[in-house]
Coordinates of C-alpha atoms in Angstrom, one line a residue:
Chain A
K1 CA 35.9 8.7 -24.3
A2 CA 36.9 9.4 -20.7
G3 CA 34.3 9.3 -18.0
V4 CA 33.5 11.8 -15.3
T5 CA 36.5 12.5 -13.1
Q6 CA 36.5 13.9 -9.6
T7 CA 39.4 15.1 -7.6
P8 CA 40.5 14.5 -5.0
R9 CA 39.1 11.0 -4.3
Y10 CA 39.7 11.2 -0.6
L11 CA 40.0 14.2 1.7
I12 CA 40.3 14.6 5.5
K13 CA 39.5 18.0 7.0
T14 CA 38.8 19.4 10.5
R15 CA 35.8 21.2 11.7
G16 CA 35.7 24.9 10.6
Q17 CA 37.9 24.4 7.6
Q18 CA 36.7 24.8 4.1
V19 CA 37.0 22.4 1.1
T20 CA 36.9 22.6 -2.7
L21 CA 36.0 19.6 -4.8
S22 CA 36.5 19.4 -8.5
C23 CA 34.6 17.6 -11.3
S24 CA 35.4 17.3 -14.9
P25 CA 32.4 16.1 -17.0
I26 CA 32.5 13.9 -20.1
S27 CA 33.6 15.9 -23.1
G28 CA 30.7 17.6 -24.7
H29 CA 28.5 17.5 -21.7
R30 CA 27.3 20.9 -20.5
S31 CA 25.3 20.0 -17.4
V32 CA 27.0 19.1 -14.1
S33 CA 25.1 18.1 -11.0
W34 CA 26.4 17.5 -7.5
Y35 CA 25.0 15.0 -4.9
Q36 CA 25.8 14.2 -1.3
Q37 CA 25.5 10.7 0.0
T38 CA 25.5 9.8 3.7
P39 CA 24.4 6.6 5.4
G40 CA 21.6 8.5 7.2
Q41 CA 20.2 10.7 4.4
G42 CA 21.0 8.7 1.3
L43 CA 21.7 10.4 -2.0
Q44 CA 20.6 14.0 -1.9
F45 CA 20.8 16.6 -4.8
L46 CA 22.9 19.6 -4.1
F47 CA 22.8 21.7 -7.2
E48 CA 23.0 21.6 -11.0
Y49 CA 25.0 23.9 -13.3
F50 CA 24.5 24.5 -17.0
S51 CA 26.4 27.1 -19.1
E52 CA 28.0 28.4 -16.0
T53 CA 24.7 29.1 -14.4
Q54 CA 23.1 27.4 -11.4
R55 CA 19.8 25.9 -12.7
N56 CA 18.6 23.9 -9.7
K57 CA 19.4 23.9 -6.1
G58 CA 18.7 21.4 -3.4
N59 CA 17.8 22.0 0.2
F60 CA 21.3 22.6 1.7
P61 CA 22.6 25.6 3.7
G62 CA 24.5 28.4 2.1
R63 CA 27.8 26.9 3.2
F64 CA 27.5 24.7 0.2
S65 CA 28.2 26.5 -3.1
G66 CA 29.4 25.7 -6.5
R67 CA 30.4 27.1 -9.8
Q68 CA 30.9 26.0 -13.4
F69 CA 33.6 27.2 -15.8
S70 CA 33.4 27.9 -19.5
N71 CA 34.8 24.5 -20.2
S72 CA 32.0 22.9 -18.2
R73 CA 34.3 21.8 -15.4
S74 CA 32.7 22.4 -12.0
E75 CA 33.8 22.9 -8.5
M76 CA 31.8 22.8 -5.2
N77 CA 32.9 24.4 -2.0
V78 CA 31.9 23.8 1.5
S79 CA 32.8 26.4 4.1
T80 CA 32.9 26.1 7.9
L81 CA 32.9 22.3 7.8
E82 CA 30.8 20.4 10.3
L83 CA 31.1 16.8 11.3
G84 CA 27.8 16.1 9.5
D85 CA 29.4 17.1 6.2
S86 CA 31.3 13.9 6.2
A87 CA 30.0 12.1 3.1
L88 CA 30.6 10.9 -0.4
Y89 CA 30.2 13.7 -2.8
L90 CA 29.2 12.7 -6.3
C91 CA 29.3 14.6 -9.5
A92 CA 27.2 13.7 -12.6
S93 CA 27.3 15.1 -16.1
S94 CA 24.7 15.1 -18.8
L95 CA 24.5 16.5 -22.3
D96 CA 22.0 19.3 -21.5
L97 CA 19.0 20.0 -19.4
A98 CA 16.4 17.9 -21.2
G99 CA 14.8 15.3 -19.0
D100 CA 15.5 12.7 -21.7
N101 CA 19.2 12.4 -20.9
E102 CA 21.1 9.9 -18.9
Q103 CA 23.5 11.1 -16.3
F104 CA 27.0 9.8 -15.9
F105 CA 28.3 9.7 -12.4
G106 CA 31.9 10.0 -11.3
P107 CA 33.5 7.8 -8.6
G108 CA 33.0 10.5 -5.9
T109 CA 35.1 12.3 -3.4
R110 CA 35.0 10.9 0.1
L111 CA 35.2 13.7 2.6
T112 CA 35.9 13.0 6.2
V113 CA 35.5 15.9 8.7
L114 CA 37.2 15.3 12.1
Chain B
D1 CA 7.6 15.7 -8.8
A2 CA 6.1 12.3 -8.6
K3 CA 7.3 10.1 -5.7
T4 CA 8.2 6.5 -6.1
T5 CA 7.8 3.4 -3.9
Q6 CA 10.0 0.4 -4.1
P7 CA 10.5 -2.7 -1.9
P8 CA 13.5 -2.3 0.3
S9 CA 15.1 -5.5 -0.6
M10 CA 14.8 -8.5 -3.0
D11 CA 16.7 -11.7 -3.6
C12 CA 17.3 -13.4 -7.0
A13 CA 19.0 -16.6 -8.0
E14 CA 21.9 -16.2 -10.3
G15 CA 20.9 -16.8 -13.9
R16 CA 17.3 -16.1 -13.2
A17 CA 15.4 -13.0 -14.2
A18 CA 15.2 -10.2 -11.6
N19 CA 12.0 -8.3 -11.7
L20 CA 12.1 -5.0 -9.7
P21 CA 8.8 -3.2 -9.2
C22 CA 8.3 0.5 -8.8
N23 CA 5.1 2.4 -7.9
H24 CA 4.7 6.0 -9.2
S25 CA 1.0 6.5 -8.9
T26 CA 1.2 10.3 -9.1
I27 CA 3.3 10.5 -12.2
S28 CA 2.5 13.3 -14.7
G29 CA 2.3 13.0 -18.4
N30 CA 5.6 14.6 -19.1
E31 CA 7.6 12.7 -16.5
Y32 CA 10.1 10.0 -17.4
V33 CA 10.8 6.9 -15.4
Y34 CA 14.5 6.3 -14.9
W35 CA 16.4 3.4 -13.3
Y36 CA 19.8 3.7 -11.8
R37 CA 21.8 1.3 -9.7
Q38 CA 24.6 1.8 -7.3
I39 CA 27.1 -1.0 -6.6
H40 CA 28.7 -0.6 -3.2
S41 CA 30.9 2.5 -2.9
Q42 CA 30.7 3.4 -6.6
G43 CA 28.8 6.2 -8.3
P44 CA 25.3 5.4 -9.5
Q45 CA 25.1 3.9 -13.0
Y46 CA 22.3 4.6 -15.5
I47 CA 20.4 1.6 -16.6
I48 CA 17.4 2.6 -18.7
H49 CA 14.5 5.1 -18.9
G50 CA 11.2 5.5 -20.6
L51 CA 8.2 7.7 -21.0
K52 CA 5.2 5.6 -22.1
N53 CA 6.5 2.6 -24.1
N54 CA 8.4 -0.4 -22.9
E55 CA 12.1 -0.1 -23.5
T56 CA 15.0 -2.5 -23.8
N57 CA 18.7 -2.1 -24.0
E58 CA 21.7 -4.3 -23.5
M59 CA 21.4 -4.2 -19.7
A60 CA 17.7 -4.5 -19.0
S61 CA 14.1 -4.1 -20.0
L62 CA 11.6 -1.5 -18.6
I63 CA 8.0 -2.4 -18.6
I64 CA 5.6 0.6 -17.9
T65 CA 1.9 -0.1 -17.3
E66 CA -0.6 1.5 -19.6
D67 CA -1.8 3.9 -16.9
R68 CA 1.9 4.7 -16.2
K69 CA 1.4 4.3 -12.4
S70 CA 3.9 1.6 -12.0
S71 CA 6.8 0.0 -13.8
T72 CA 9.1 -3.1 -13.6
L73 CA 12.8 -3.3 -14.3
I74 CA 13.8 -6.7 -15.6
L75 CA 17.3 -8.0 -15.6
P76 CA 16.9 -11.0 -17.8
H77 CA 19.8 -13.2 -16.5
A78 CA 21.0 -11.8 -13.2
T79 CA 24.7 -12.3 -12.3
L80 CA 26.5 -11.8 -9.0
R81 CA 27.7 -8.5 -10.3
D82 CA 24.2 -7.2 -10.5
T83 CA 24.0 -7.1 -6.7
A84 CA 23.4 -3.5 -6.0
V85 CA 20.8 -0.9 -4.9
Y86 CA 18.4 -0.1 -7.6
Y87 CA 16.7 3.3 -7.8
C88 CA 13.5 4.1 -9.6
I89 CA 13.3 7.9 -10.2
V90 CA 10.7 10.0 -11.9
I91 CA 11.9 13.2 -13.6
P92 CA 10.0 15.9 -15.6
S93 CA 11.1 16.4 -19.2
N94 CA 11.7 20.1 -18.8
A95 CA 13.1 20.6 -15.3
G96 CA 16.8 19.8 -15.7
N97 CA 18.6 16.8 -14.4
M98 CA 17.8 16.8 -10.7
L99 CA 17.4 13.3 -9.5
T100 CA 15.5 12.6 -6.3
F101 CA 16.7 9.3 -4.9
G102 CA 14.5 7.3 -2.6
G103 CA 15.6 4.3 -0.6
G104 CA 15.8 2.1 -3.6
T105 CA 15.7 -1.7 -3.7
R106 CA 18.7 -3.7 -2.5
L107 CA 18.9 -6.6 -4.9
M108 CA 21.0 -9.6 -3.7
V109 CA 21.8 -12.1 -6.4
K110 CA 22.7 -15.4 -4.8
P111 CA 24.6 -18.3 -6.4

């Protein structure tokens, strides 16, 4: 079956703009998590959605938000972009919220903020 | 959540076993040990996980000490394609799927 897909793969924005990233989980997976990866901070958890509800949230400002649709697809939005938001944004899907599930990561969206 | 400690880097000869250690001395009874790896510029890839018992799959073996305070990931016959950053992560069984990535171990497999 198809893996986790993320669109777009690459994005260039300027400071102050906003951006929306999309993630389609593996069919049947109901949990979607988002991560940010930068050279300085490494991989950091942003948030997790399950059944259209945010279940966990990382330590990021309110400019970072997300949502999940009834078909489990998820979007994350970053408003008022800053240079420091340049990063690889990764989405991961899992069957449910049980800790005994592997997560499958997508290829990521590389965001560059100029 | 329990924190993990891993050596920042390791080398391994191609064809030999790679043994990657992880310390998680504050692990709780309901926390799983997970291993993921990330090959350059790709999304992390799940390798294996365990709770108390040793585990083996087609990719690797996971050895967890009896007191659960440390574990070792074993790649039995490392290849050049196993060059990656390997992350050891501890996650509770009832707290969702939030993964807390540390610095990981950068494994370099050399010919």
